[in-house]
Each structure stands twice: as C-alpha cells, then as structure tokens.
Short mmCIF file of C-alpha atoms in Angstrom, two decimals:
data_model
loop_
_atom_site.label_atom_id
_atom_site.label_comp_id
_atom_site.label_asym_id
_atom_site.label_seq_id
_atom_site.Cartn_x
_atom_site.Cartn_y
_atom_site.Cartn_z
CA UNK A 1 -2.16 1.61 29.13
CA UNK A 2 -3.98 4.12 26.38
CA UNK A 3 -0.87 5.95 25.82
CA UNK A 4 1.26 2.74 25.69
CA UNK A 5 -1.70 1.28 22.95
CA UNK A 6 -1.04 4.91 20.75
CA UNK A 7 2.64 4.92 21.26
CA UNK A 8 2.08 0.60 19.72
CA UNK A 9 -0.47 1.81 16.68
CA UNK A 10 1.48 4.67 15.93
CA UNK A 11 4.73 2.92 16.15
CA UNK A 12 2.95 0.28 13.44
CA UNK A 13 1.56 2.53 10.86
CA UNK A 14 5.25 4.39 10.55
CA UNK A 15 6.61 0.86 10.17
CA UNK A 16 3.85 0.37 7.20
CA UNK A 17 4.60 3.31 5.64
CA UNK A 18 8.15 3.20 5.55
CA UNK A 19 8.00 -0.83 4.83
CA UNK A 20 5.66 0.05 1.75
CA UNK A 21 8.30 3.32 0.67
CA UNK A 22 11.42 0.92 0.35
CA UNK A 23 9.58 -1.85 -1.18
CA UNK A 24 8.18 0.65 -3.64
CA UNK A 25 11.76 2.39 -4.28
CA UNK A 26 12.74 -1.00 -4.66
CA UNK A 27 10.19 -2.32 -7.30
CA UNK A 28 9.86 1.14 -8.97
CA UNK A 29 14.11 0.60 -9.71
CA UNK A 30 13.85 -2.20 -11.06
CA UNK A 31 11.30 -1.91 -13.21
CA UNK A 32 12.44 1.58 -14.35
CA UNK A 33 15.64 -0.49 -15.44
CA UNK A 34 13.94 -2.84 -17.31
CA UNK A 35 11.03 -0.93 -18.92
CA UNK A 36 14.11 2.13 -20.15
CA UNK A 37 16.39 -0.62 -21.76
CA UNK A 38 13.60 -2.32 -23.54
CA UNK A 39 11.45 0.62 -25.10
CA UNK A 40 14.40 2.83 -26.13
CA UNK A 41 14.72 6.38 -26.07
CA UNK A 42 11.67 7.17 -28.33
CA UNK A 43 9.07 4.96 -27.01
CA UNK A 44 10.76 5.18 -23.01
CA UNK A 45 9.61 9.02 -24.08
CA UNK A 46 6.45 8.80 -25.16
CA UNK A 47 5.98 6.56 -21.61
CA UNK A 48 7.88 9.60 -19.78
CA UNK A 49 5.42 12.20 -21.84
CA UNK A 50 2.30 10.45 -20.89
CA UNK A 51 3.11 10.08 -16.91
CA UNK A 52 4.13 13.95 -16.90
CA UNK A 53 1.27 15.28 -18.71
CA UNK A 54 -1.93 13.03 -17.20
CA UNK A 55 0.38 14.07 -13.46
CA UNK A 56 -0.21 17.74 -14.57
CA UNK A 57 -4.08 17.71 -15.27
CA UNK A 58 -4.30 14.54 -11.99
CA UNK A 59 -3.78 17.68 -9.94
CA UNK A 60 -7.39 17.83 -10.75
CA UNK A 61 -8.54 14.17 -9.72
CA UNK A 62 -7.84 14.44 -6.39
CA UNK A 63 -7.89 18.44 -6.09
CA UNK A 64 -6.55 18.80 -2.53
CA UNK A 65 -9.19 16.24 -1.36
CA UNK A 66 -7.81 13.43 0.38
CA UNK A 67 -5.49 15.29 2.76
CA UNK A 68 -9.08 17.03 3.18
CA UNK A 69 -10.60 13.52 4.03
CA UNK A 70 -7.41 12.17 6.26
CA UNK A 71 -7.87 14.99 8.49
CA UNK A 72 -12.08 15.47 8.85
CA UNK A 73 -12.73 11.97 9.01
CA UNK A 74 -9.59 11.15 11.75
CA UNK A 75 -11.49 13.75 13.83
CA UNK A 76 -14.87 12.03 13.21
CA UNK A 77 -15.44 8.64 12.45
CA UNK A 78 -18.54 8.28 11.27
CA UNK A 79 -18.03 10.59 8.68
CA UNK A 80 -16.31 8.34 7.27
CA UNK A 81 -19.72 6.56 4.54
CA UNK A 82 -20.29 10.39 3.79
CA UNK A 83 -16.74 11.57 2.76
CA UNK A 84 -15.91 7.58 1.10
CA UNK A 85 -19.64 8.43 -1.04
CA UNK A 86 -19.09 11.78 -1.86
CA UNK A 87 -15.39 12.07 -2.57
CA UNK A 88 -15.82 8.98 -5.20
CA UNK A 89 -18.66 11.24 -6.76
CA UNK A 90 -17.07 14.09 -7.10
CA UNK A 91 -14.32 12.41 -8.53
CA UNK A 92 -16.18 10.67 -11.13
CA UNK A 93 -17.72 13.52 -12.14
CA UNK A 94 -13.57 16.04 -12.49
CA UNK A 95 -12.08 12.62 -14.08
CA UNK A 96 -14.67 12.90 -17.43
CA UNK A 97 -14.26 16.34 -17.48
CA UNK A 98 -10.17 16.30 -17.24
CA UNK A 99 -9.58 12.86 -19.34
CA UNK A 100 -11.38 14.93 -22.10
CA UNK A 101 -9.39 17.82 -21.73
CA UNK A 102 -6.39 16.08 -21.98
CA UNK A 103 -7.20 14.05 -24.93
CA UNK A 104 -8.83 16.99 -26.82
CA UNK A 105 -5.51 18.94 -26.18
CA UNK A 106 -3.35 15.95 -27.27
CA UNK A 107 -5.28 15.82 -30.64
CA UNK A 108 -4.97 19.25 -31.03
CA UNK A 109 -1.25 19.64 -30.55
CA UNK A 110 -1.05 17.22 -33.85
CA UNK A 111 0.66 14.25 -31.78
CA UNK A 112 0.38 11.01 -33.47
CA UNK A 113 -2.07 8.44 -33.06
CA UNK A 114 0.13 5.85 -31.21
CA UNK A 115 1.20 8.55 -28.43
CA UNK A 116 -2.16 9.48 -28.20
CA UNK A 117 -3.53 6.37 -27.67
CA UNK A 118 -1.37 5.24 -25.16
CA UNK A 119 -2.05 8.64 -23.67
CA UNK A 120 -5.58 7.84 -22.90
CA UNK A 121 -4.49 4.18 -21.29
CA UNK A 122 -2.42 6.08 -18.84
CA UNK A 123 -5.12 8.57 -18.25
CA UNK A 124 -8.00 5.91 -17.58
CA UNK A 125 -4.80 4.47 -14.63
CA UNK A 126 -4.55 7.78 -13.07
CA UNK A 127 -8.05 7.94 -12.75
CA UNK A 128 -8.30 4.06 -11.14
CA UNK A 129 -5.69 5.44 -9.17
CA UNK A 130 -7.68 9.11 -8.12
CA UNK A 131 -10.28 6.17 -7.10
CA UNK A 132 -8.01 4.12 -5.22
CA UNK A 133 -6.31 6.96 -3.50
CA UNK A 134 -10.30 7.73 -2.01
CA UNK A 135 -9.81 3.96 0.17
CA UNK A 136 -6.59 4.61 1.11
CA UNK A 137 -7.02 8.10 2.98
CA UNK A 138 -10.03 6.05 4.88
CA UNK A 139 -7.71 3.77 6.26
CA UNK A 140 -5.59 6.41 7.22
CA UNK A 141 -8.06 8.40 8.89
CA UNK A 142 -8.53 5.46 10.97
CA UNK A 143 -5.22 4.94 11.58
CA UNK A 144 -5.20 1.04 9.55
CA UNK A 145 -2.04 1.84 7.03
CA UNK A 146 -1.93 -2.12 6.72
CA UNK A 147 -3.87 -2.38 3.82
CA UNK A 148 -2.18 1.03 1.87
CA UNK A 149 1.07 -1.37 1.98
CA UNK A 150 -0.60 -4.43 1.11
CA UNK A 151 -2.18 -2.70 -1.38
CA UNK A 152 0.81 -0.85 -3.42
CA UNK A 153 2.94 -3.79 -3.32
CA UNK A 154 0.46 -5.73 -4.99
CA UNK A 155 0.58 -2.60 -7.50
CA UNK A 156 4.69 -2.93 -7.34
CA UNK A 157 4.54 -6.22 -7.98
CA UNK A 158 1.31 -6.79 -10.85
CA UNK A 159 3.60 -3.56 -12.79
CA UNK A 160 7.07 -6.12 -12.37
CA UNK A 161 4.41 -9.31 -13.78
CA UNK A 162 3.26 -6.75 -16.72
CA UNK A 163 6.73 -6.02 -17.26
CA UNK A 164 8.20 -9.31 -18.15
CA UNK A 165 4.78 -10.71 -20.15
CA UNK A 166 5.71 -7.58 -22.46
CA UNK A 167 9.60 -8.61 -22.42
CA UNK A 168 8.65 -12.12 -22.89
CA UNK A 169 6.26 -11.83 -25.57
CA UNK A 170 8.23 -8.42 -26.93
CA UNK A 171 5.35 -6.20 -27.62
CA UNK A 172 4.72 -2.79 -28.20
CA UNK A 173 4.66 0.89 -26.06
CA UNK A 174 0.63 0.65 -26.34
CA UNK A 175 0.48 -2.76 -24.46
CA UNK A 176 3.24 -1.53 -22.29
CA UNK A 177 0.92 1.32 -21.16
CA UNK A 178 -1.38 -1.03 -20.24
CA UNK A 179 0.87 -2.55 -17.23
CA UNK A 180 0.10 0.74 -15.76
CA UNK A 181 -3.74 0.56 -16.21
CA UNK A 182 -3.86 -3.28 -14.88
CA UNK A 183 -1.78 -2.83 -11.95
CA UNK A 184 -4.05 0.61 -11.21
CA UNK A 185 -7.32 -1.95 -11.30
CA UNK A 186 -5.50 -4.81 -9.27
CA UNK A 187 -4.88 -2.80 -6.08
CA UNK A 188 -8.12 -0.55 -6.80
CA UNK A 189 -10.18 -3.88 -6.32
CA UNK A 190 -8.10 -4.84 -3.56
CA UNK A 191 -9.26 -1.82 -1.90
CA UNK A 192 -12.38 -2.32 -2.83
CA UNK A 193 -12.60 -5.98 -1.66
CA UNK A 194 -11.05 -4.67 2.00
CA UNK A 195 -13.38 -2.15 2.52
CA UNK A 196 -16.20 -3.98 1.41
CA UNK A 197 -15.01 -6.65 4.30
CA UNK A 198 -14.90 -3.17 6.91
CA UNK A 199 -18.51 -2.39 5.69
CA UNK A 200 -17.64 0.19 3.78
CA UNK A 201 -19.80 -0.59 0.34
CA UNK A 202 -18.56 1.96 -2.58
CA UNK A 203 -21.18 3.91 -3.80
CA UNK A 204 -21.86 6.70 -5.18
CA UNK A 205 -23.66 10.07 -3.26
CA UNK A 206 -24.94 13.37 -4.52
CA UNK A 207 -24.89 16.01 -1.62
CA UNK A 208 -24.20 19.03 -3.85
CA UNK A 209 -23.89 21.31 -0.94
CA UNK A 210 -21.69 19.13 0.79
CA UNK A 211 -19.47 19.10 -2.71
CA UNK A 212 -19.28 22.52 -2.32
CA UNK A 213 -18.07 23.15 1.03
CA UNK A 214 -15.84 19.94 0.68
CA UNK A 215 -13.78 21.68 -2.32
CA UNK A 216 -13.73 25.30 -0.79
CA UNK A 217 -11.79 23.44 2.36
CA UNK A 218 -9.48 21.00 -0.38
CA UNK A 219 -8.47 24.38 -2.18
CA UNK A 220 -5.44 25.27 -0.39
CA UNK A 221 -4.17 21.74 -0.29
CA UNK A 222 -4.74 21.45 -4.31
CA UNK A 223 -2.96 25.00 -4.78
CA UNK A 224 0.23 23.09 -2.62
CA UNK A 225 -0.20 19.69 -5.40
CA UNK A 226 -0.48 22.01 -8.58
CA UNK A 227 3.08 23.66 -7.20
CA UNK A 228 4.89 20.42 -6.51
CA UNK A 229 3.36 18.91 -9.80
CA UNK A 230 4.47 21.77 -12.13
CA UNK A 231 7.91 21.47 -10.44
CA UNK A 232 8.25 18.60 -10.85
CA UNK A 233 6.51 17.40 -13.86
CA UNK A 234 6.67 20.19 -17.08
CA UNK A 235 9.97 19.62 -17.78
CA UNK A 236 9.48 16.59 -19.43
CA UNK A 237 6.38 17.75 -20.53
CA UNK A 238 8.12 20.92 -22.53
CA UNK A 239 10.67 18.72 -24.16
CA UNK A 240 7.57 16.40 -25.63
CA UNK A 241 5.93 19.99 -27.18
CA UNK A 242 8.95 21.50 -28.18
CA UNK A 243 11.52 18.52 -28.88
CA UNK A 244 10.02 15.04 -29.90
CA UNK A 245 9.67 12.26 -27.38
CA UNK A 246 13.32 10.96 -28.03
CA UNK A 247 14.39 13.70 -26.13
CA UNK A 248 12.51 13.17 -23.39
CA UNK A 249 13.22 9.71 -23.34
CA UNK A 250 17.05 10.59 -22.85
CA UNK A 251 16.11 12.73 -20.08
CA UNK A 252 14.50 10.77 -18.31
CA UNK A 253 16.76 7.87 -18.50
CA UNK A 254 19.01 10.07 -16.15
CA UNK A 255 15.97 11.41 -14.46
CA UNK A 256 14.79 8.15 -13.14
CA UNK A 257 18.69 7.69 -12.01
CA UNK A 258 19.13 10.25 -8.93
CA UNK A 259 15.63 9.94 -7.74
CA UNK A 260 16.48 6.74 -5.25
CA UNK A 261 18.75 9.10 -3.61
CA UNK A 262 16.09 11.18 -2.26
CA UNK A 263 15.19 8.61 0.19
CA UNK A 264 18.45 9.52 2.32
CA UNK A 265 17.57 12.98 2.89
CA UNK A 266 14.10 12.20 3.82
CA UNK A 267 15.08 8.98 6.07
CA UNK A 268 17.30 11.87 8.03
CA UNK A 269 15.42 14.44 8.49
CA UNK A 270 12.53 12.26 9.52
CA UNK A 271 13.54 10.91 12.19
CA UNK A 272 15.14 14.80 13.18
CA UNK A 273 11.42 15.90 12.83
CA UNK A 274 9.79 14.96 16.58
CA UNK A 275 13.31 16.33 18.29
CA UNK A 276 13.42 19.38 16.29
CA UNK A 277 9.59 20.51 17.08
CA UNK A 278 9.91 18.97 21.26
CA UNK A 279 13.31 21.53 20.89
CA UNK A 280 10.48 23.97 19.54
CA UNK A 281 7.90 24.02 21.62
CA UNK A 282 9.90 24.20 24.85
CA UNK A 283 11.57 27.50 23.27
CA UNK A 284 15.09 25.65 23.10
CA UNK A 285 16.35 27.96 20.17
CA UNK A 286 20.24 26.82 20.77
CA UNK A 287 19.45 23.31 21.09
CA UNK A 288 16.90 23.76 17.51
CA UNK A 289 19.95 25.31 15.83
CA UNK A 290 21.88 22.47 16.32
CA UNK A 291 19.14 20.04 15.80
CA UNK A 292 19.48 21.96 12.63
CA UNK A 293 22.99 22.19 11.54
CA UNK A 294 23.97 18.53 12.26
CA UNK A 295 21.65 16.98 9.79
CA UNK A 296 22.28 19.90 7.77
CA UNK A 297 25.75 19.02 7.82
CA UNK A 298 25.82 15.12 7.30
CA UNK A 299 23.45 15.75 4.42
CA UNK A 300 26.49 17.63 2.65
CA UNK A 301 28.99 14.92 3.66
CA UNK A 302 26.86 12.54 1.64
CA UNK A 303 25.17 14.37 -0.84
CA UNK A 304 28.64 16.05 -2.19
CA UNK A 305 30.09 12.93 -2.51
CA UNK A 306 27.92 11.01 -4.71
CA UNK A 307 27.22 13.94 -7.37
CA UNK A 308 31.07 13.97 -7.35
CA UNK A 309 31.33 10.30 -7.77
CA UNK A 310 28.65 9.83 -10.49
CA UNK A 311 29.31 13.25 -12.27
CA UNK A 312 32.60 11.29 -13.14
CA UNK A 313 31.32 7.42 -13.87
CA UNK A 314 28.15 8.84 -15.45
CA UNK A 315 29.37 7.08 -18.77
CA UNK A 316 29.61 4.38 -17.41
CA UNK A 317 26.56 3.83 -15.06
CA UNK A 318 24.80 4.53 -17.70
CA UNK A 319 26.35 2.56 -20.61
CA UNK A 320 25.83 -0.41 -17.82
CA UNK A 321 22.46 0.31 -16.84
CA UNK A 322 20.54 1.35 -19.91
CA UNK A 323 23.05 0.42 -22.75
CA UNK A 324 24.93 2.65 -25.39
CA UNK A 325 21.52 3.55 -27.02
CA UNK A 326 21.25 6.00 -24.11
CA UNK A 327 24.58 7.81 -24.02
CA UNK A 328 23.07 11.10 -24.68
CA UNK A 329 21.90 10.39 -21.07
CA UNK A 330 25.37 10.77 -19.71
CA UNK A 331 25.40 14.41 -20.10
CA UNK A 332 22.26 14.98 -18.35
CA UNK A 333 23.11 13.09 -15.41
CA UNK A 334 26.71 14.42 -14.96
CA UNK A 335 24.23 18.10 -14.50
CA UNK A 336 21.06 16.99 -12.70
CA UNK A 337 22.91 14.73 -10.01
CA UNK A 338 24.49 18.37 -8.54
CA UNK A 339 20.39 18.63 -7.71
CA UNK A 340 20.81 16.28 -5.86
CA UNK A 341 22.87 18.10 -3.45
CA UNK A 342 20.78 21.47 -3.24
CA UNK A 343 17.85 18.98 -2.81
CA UNK A 344 19.16 17.16 0.72
CA UNK A 345 19.85 20.82 2.00
CA UNK A 346 16.20 22.10 1.22
CA UNK A 347 14.67 19.35 2.42
CA UNK A 348 16.43 20.18 5.65
CA UNK A 349 15.99 23.73 5.32
CA UNK A 350 12.09 22.25 4.99
CA UNK A 351 12.05 21.39 8.05
CA UNK A 352 13.37 24.05 9.96
CA UNK A 353 9.93 25.52 8.87
CA UNK A 354 7.54 22.90 9.27
CA UNK A 355 8.58 21.77 12.65
CA UNK A 356 7.43 25.77 13.04
CA UNK A 357 4.11 25.16 11.57
CA UNK A 358 5.81 27.57 9.11
CA UNK A 359 4.62 25.41 5.86
CA UNK A 360 3.74 28.43 4.05
CA UNK A 361 6.93 29.91 3.51
CA UNK A 362 7.70 26.06 2.34
CA UNK A 363 4.67 26.63 -0.45
CA UNK A 364 5.91 29.62 -1.00
CA UNK A 365 9.09 28.44 -1.91
CA UNK A 366 7.33 25.91 -4.33
CA UNK A 367 5.59 28.28 -5.80
CA UNK A 368 8.54 30.33 -6.73
CA UNK A 369 10.21 27.89 -8.09
CA UNK A 370 7.44 26.18 -10.30
CA UNK A 371 7.58 29.43 -11.59
CA UNK A 372 11.21 29.30 -12.44
CA UNK A 373 10.64 25.99 -13.67
CA UNK A 374 8.38 27.00 -16.44
CA UNK A 375 10.19 30.43 -17.51
CA UNK A 376 13.14 29.33 -17.63
CA UNK A 377 12.50 26.14 -20.25
CA UNK A 378 10.29 27.83 -22.32
CA UNK A 379 13.95 30.01 -22.83
CA UNK A 380 16.61 26.70 -22.73
CA UNK A 381 15.29 23.49 -23.79
CA UNK A 382 13.82 25.18 -27.36
CA UNK A 383 17.55 26.23 -28.19
CA UNK A 384 19.59 23.86 -25.94
CA UNK A 385 16.30 20.72 -25.72
CA UNK A 386 17.18 18.19 -23.21
CA UNK A 387 20.96 19.62 -21.60
CA UNK A 388 18.93 22.93 -21.08
CA UNK A 389 16.03 21.77 -19.01
CA UNK A 390 18.86 19.33 -16.52
CA UNK A 391 20.49 22.57 -16.33
CA UNK A 392 17.10 24.91 -15.63
CA UNK A 393 16.23 21.59 -12.51
CA UNK A 394 19.71 22.87 -11.00
CA UNK A 395 18.91 26.39 -11.03
CA UNK A 396 15.88 25.85 -9.81
CA UNK A 397 16.48 23.89 -6.88
CA UNK A 398 19.68 26.51 -5.94
CA UNK A 399 16.79 29.53 -6.37
CA UNK A 400 14.42 27.17 -3.86
CA UNK A 401 17.82 26.93 -1.92
CA UNK A 402 18.54 30.78 -1.47
CA UNK A 403 14.41 31.23 -0.55
CA UNK A 404 14.95 29.15 1.83
CA UNK A 405 18.60 30.21 3.16
CA UNK A 406 17.62 33.38 4.22
CA UNK A 407 14.37 33.14 5.20
CA UNK A 408 15.74 30.99 8.31
CA UNK A 409 18.35 33.55 8.82
CA UNK A 410 15.62 35.49 10.14
CA UNK A 411 14.65 32.70 12.05
CA UNK A 412 17.44 31.74 13.80
CA UNK A 413 19.01 34.05 15.95
CA UNK A 414 22.64 33.63 16.11
CA UNK A 415 24.83 33.37 12.94
CA UNK A 416 23.06 30.09 10.26
CA UNK A 417 26.66 28.10 10.05
CA UNK A 418 29.98 29.13 12.51
CA UNK A 419 33.17 29.10 11.89
CA UNK A 420 33.64 25.33 12.16
CA UNK A 421 31.27 24.51 10.18
CA UNK A 422 32.81 25.71 7.22
CA UNK A 423 35.99 24.51 8.16
CA UNK A 424 33.85 21.16 7.74
CA UNK A 425 32.32 21.94 4.27
CA UNK A 426 36.29 22.70 2.88
CA UNK A 427 37.26 19.46 4.26
CA UNK A 428 34.19 17.46 2.88
CA UNK A 429 35.19 19.44 -1.04
CA UNK A 430 38.59 18.56 -0.18
CA UNK A 431 37.54 14.78 0.61
CA UNK A 432 35.34 14.80 -2.39
CA UNK A 433 37.60 15.82 -4.45
CA UNK A 434 40.73 13.48 -3.19
CA UNK A 435 38.12 10.86 -4.43
CA UNK A 436 37.65 11.86 -7.72
CA UNK A 437 41.63 12.15 -8.54
CA UNK A 438 40.92 8.43 -7.01
CA UNK A 439 38.41 7.48 -10.02
CA UNK A 440 40.14 9.35 -12.71
CA UNK A 441 43.14 7.76 -12.04
CA UNK A 442 41.73 3.56 -11.41
CA UNK A 443 39.04 4.96 -13.91
CA UNK A 444 39.65 1.65 -16.09
CA UNK A 445 38.92 -0.72 -13.08
CA UNK A 446 35.69 -2.58 -12.60
CA UNK A 447 32.93 -0.25 -11.74
CA UNK A 448 31.10 -1.62 -8.53
CA UNK A 449 34.86 -2.53 -6.87
CA UNK A 450 35.80 1.33 -7.88
CA UNK A 451 32.57 2.36 -6.47
CA UNK A 452 33.52 0.19 -2.92
CA UNK A 453 37.32 1.51 -3.22
CA UNK A 454 36.24 5.31 -3.49
CA UNK A 455 33.52 5.11 -0.24
CA UNK A 456 36.16 3.57 1.91
CA UNK A 457 38.93 6.29 1.09
CA UNK A 458 36.12 9.11 0.93
CA UNK A 459 34.97 8.48 4.52
CA UNK A 460 38.58 7.23 5.36
CA UNK A 461 39.73 10.91 5.08
CA UNK A 462 36.23 12.60 6.60
CA UNK A 463 37.43 10.56 9.85
CA UNK A 464 41.21 11.63 9.43
CA UNK A 465 40.33 15.02 9.26
CA UNK A 466 37.63 14.78 12.47
CA UNK A 467 34.85 16.06 10.64
CA UNK A 468 32.24 15.10 13.32
CA UNK A 469 32.82 15.81 16.61
CA UNK A 470 32.16 14.06 19.97
CA UNK A 471 28.68 16.63 20.02
CA UNK A 472 27.36 15.27 16.74
CA UNK A 473 28.12 11.69 17.78
CA UNK A 474 25.54 11.70 20.62
CA UNK A 475 22.82 13.85 19.35
CA UNK A 476 22.98 10.56 16.95
CA UNK A 477 22.72 7.58 19.67
CA UNK A 478 20.30 10.29 21.57
CA UNK A 479 18.30 10.36 18.79
CA UNK A 480 18.52 6.25 17.64
CA UNK A 481 17.93 5.37 21.07
CA UNK A 482 15.43 7.94 22.30
CA UNK A 483 12.12 6.00 21.65
CA UNK A 484 14.43 2.81 23.13
CA UNK A 485 14.03 4.65 26.56
CA UNK A 486 10.91 6.15 26.37
CA UNK A 487 9.88 2.31 25.87
CA UNK A 488 11.65 1.42 29.22
#
C-alpha cells in the first residue's frame, strides 16, 4: 500500500509539473507573439535586453539556494521553517546589493533614461520571483507541486491580462514592463497565502552561521546556473551594448520562435531517462546503447525536417506572425533554426551522462560552451550584428555537441553509430531534401496548407524508405506501456 501511495504521489506531481510546463509554454507563445507585434523592434529590444540583463545578475538572487532548499528540506521536513526564514533573509540582503549594481552599471554605461526605468522595473519583478521561488522550493520538498502549478498558471494568465490592457489603452514600453512586476507580485501573494494556510508564516531570520554553511553548500548549484545563464543570455546583452535595442529586438523576435521546439526532446528524453538509468544500474550495456541510439535517431528524424522547412519558410512565418516591421528577423530565423538540430542531439547526449550519475560532464560542456559563446559574440557582433549572434549560437551548440559526442564514445564500448544508423541518416536527409524541393516549388500555396502537405510528404517518404525498424517500434511500445503494466 505504501509503495502504491508513493507511485501515485510521484505520478500526480509529474502530471502537475507537465501541466504547468505545457500551459506556460502556450501562454508564453501567445504573449510573445502579441508583445513583439505591439512593441516594435526597438521597444521589444528594450524589454528583451532588460530581461536578459537582469537574468545574468539574477543568478545571485537565487545563488543555487532553491535547489539546496529542495534537497535539504526533502531529507528533513522539520528544517522547512529554518530554510524558509533564512533563505528569504539571504535573498533580501543579496537583492539590495545586486539590484543596486544592475542600475549602477546601466547608468554608467550611458543608457537612456527610458531603458534604465524599464530595467529597474524588470529588476524588481526578478526580485519578487526570487522570493516566490523559495516558497515553490519548500512545496517541492514536501512533494506538493499543485501549488506551484496553480501559481504558474496565475502568473501566465496575469501576463496575458496585462498585455490585453496595454494594447487596449495603447500604453508605452514603461507601462509594458509593469506587466512582469504585477504578474510576479500576484503569484507571490498567492504562494504566501498558501504558505500561511499551511502554518508557514513568512518572516525573516538571521543566523549568520547558517548563512555561511548554506551559501557554501549552494555554491556548486550556483556555478552551474552561471554557465547556463551566460550560455543563453549573453548574446542579447552584448547586442545591446555593442549595437542597440532595435538589433536586440530583431534577434530575439526570431529566437523566441525556436524555443517552443525544445519541448520535443525534453518529452522524448524525459520518458527514456528512467529506462536508461535502470539499464545502467543492471549493467546492461547493450540495452543501454540501444536505448540511447533509438531516441537519438528519432530526434534526427524530427529535427532535420523542422530546420529545413522553417529555413525555407522563414520569411513567410516572420511576416505572418510579426508583420513587415520585423522582416530582417527572417535571416536570423533561417540561421538559428539549425541550432535546434544540435539542441535536440545535445539533450540526448546529456541524458547519457545524467542517467549514469556523471552530471559533471554536462556541467563542463555548459561551461566551455558559455565561454566560447562569450568570446565569439565579442568577435562577431561588432562586425555582423544580429547575424553574427545567430551564427555564434549555432557554432556554440556545435561545439557542445562535439564535446559530448567524443565523451560518449568513451562510455559506449561498441561503435557509437553503426552502418545502419548512417543509412537512416542518409534517408532522413533525402526525405528532408524532397520536402524542401516541394516547399520551394509550391511556395505560393497557403502557408498552413503547405506545412500540412509537407509533413505528410516527409513522413510518407520516411515510411516508404523503412527508416524505423520493428525493434524500435517494440521499444516504443515498451516505454509507452511500462507504467500501465507496472500498476497491474
């Protein structure tokens, strides 16, 4: 009975987090499309820069404290009060220092007053979210993700409601920034209400010895966060410093369109993570290798045609979603979409190490990629602007892929990709090229009809070329029905 309760609780939490993630992705996509259209390249660039800049420094708002809180409170629930009170006090102290530093750097950098005001508002919203994340960490430690899910939905709906108000009343970018602040505040108030209902009265506590030990233990989490944030945010910040808000807006308009695709590898690899971990624990090297190769191949089958199709239809997508004002963004989209092929594969490769308790390899890859991204952006942005930033993003993902690929070669005893895999890759490329020729030849068709027809053409070709064998189909069935069989 206890085992069944545990399985039920874990399943419920997974469903809540998945529900939260899907809804947030949908809300964010709608919010981004209408925000980009309403603001225009310059104002959208101001918002994008402010978000990226505060995220870079926002590492210190958290400093790995959330992950540490989850780990330690999960071990000992009685420590919840100690961590909640002291972590909030630490964040309060850090927030005052870091917020002042953010505004000081913006001021001495010569940014115009409007940008500094927007940056200040976004910074306050980041501080509020930092406090909210402490509550969600406590809820996660108690394995109760329901409140986090509801809070996330409240945040997403608040942003959409705020955006609607901004559009209706035709307000400027400064008022637009308040969407983030007010949405964050609404979420914090909800989480505080739930905490109080559960006898977690929010207050600050100062225990300097506890602070010292906690910050020391949180440092490894913080270092990893630094690499990840630099990796994903430094391009927008450097574009702003070296070129201007308009260039940031043009670049981010394209970048926002590729992000939703990341849910595909996350879902596929997430479903396989337990299987690969089990194979590794049972020393089943052959099964482990197969469990890696199959999703790797599926991700190639999915990612390559996506990149081919979007690179061909990039101009039409940009005009359809954003309007002619963002016409320059289509060049960025044509380049950036190819980073998704590498992102898909990197997530699969990273899973090899995560399932074998070798997360340090993934951290090394992120650190090297972050440094490479920083250096190459400094070289190419001054000369090539947002086009340089786009190529740099692809090059960074390629470097990360090569690093993980050669590390994976050392783990898997046999040949990483046998001849049959290479044959499949050739078939995928052939099917993608056929789809590409179709898109070029019938490019005058309605874009929605064109997308649907090209999907049928591609997967029909893949089926005729027999790119997926019976063993792979059996593995898919095993993964899909594993939980069902386990419960019966």
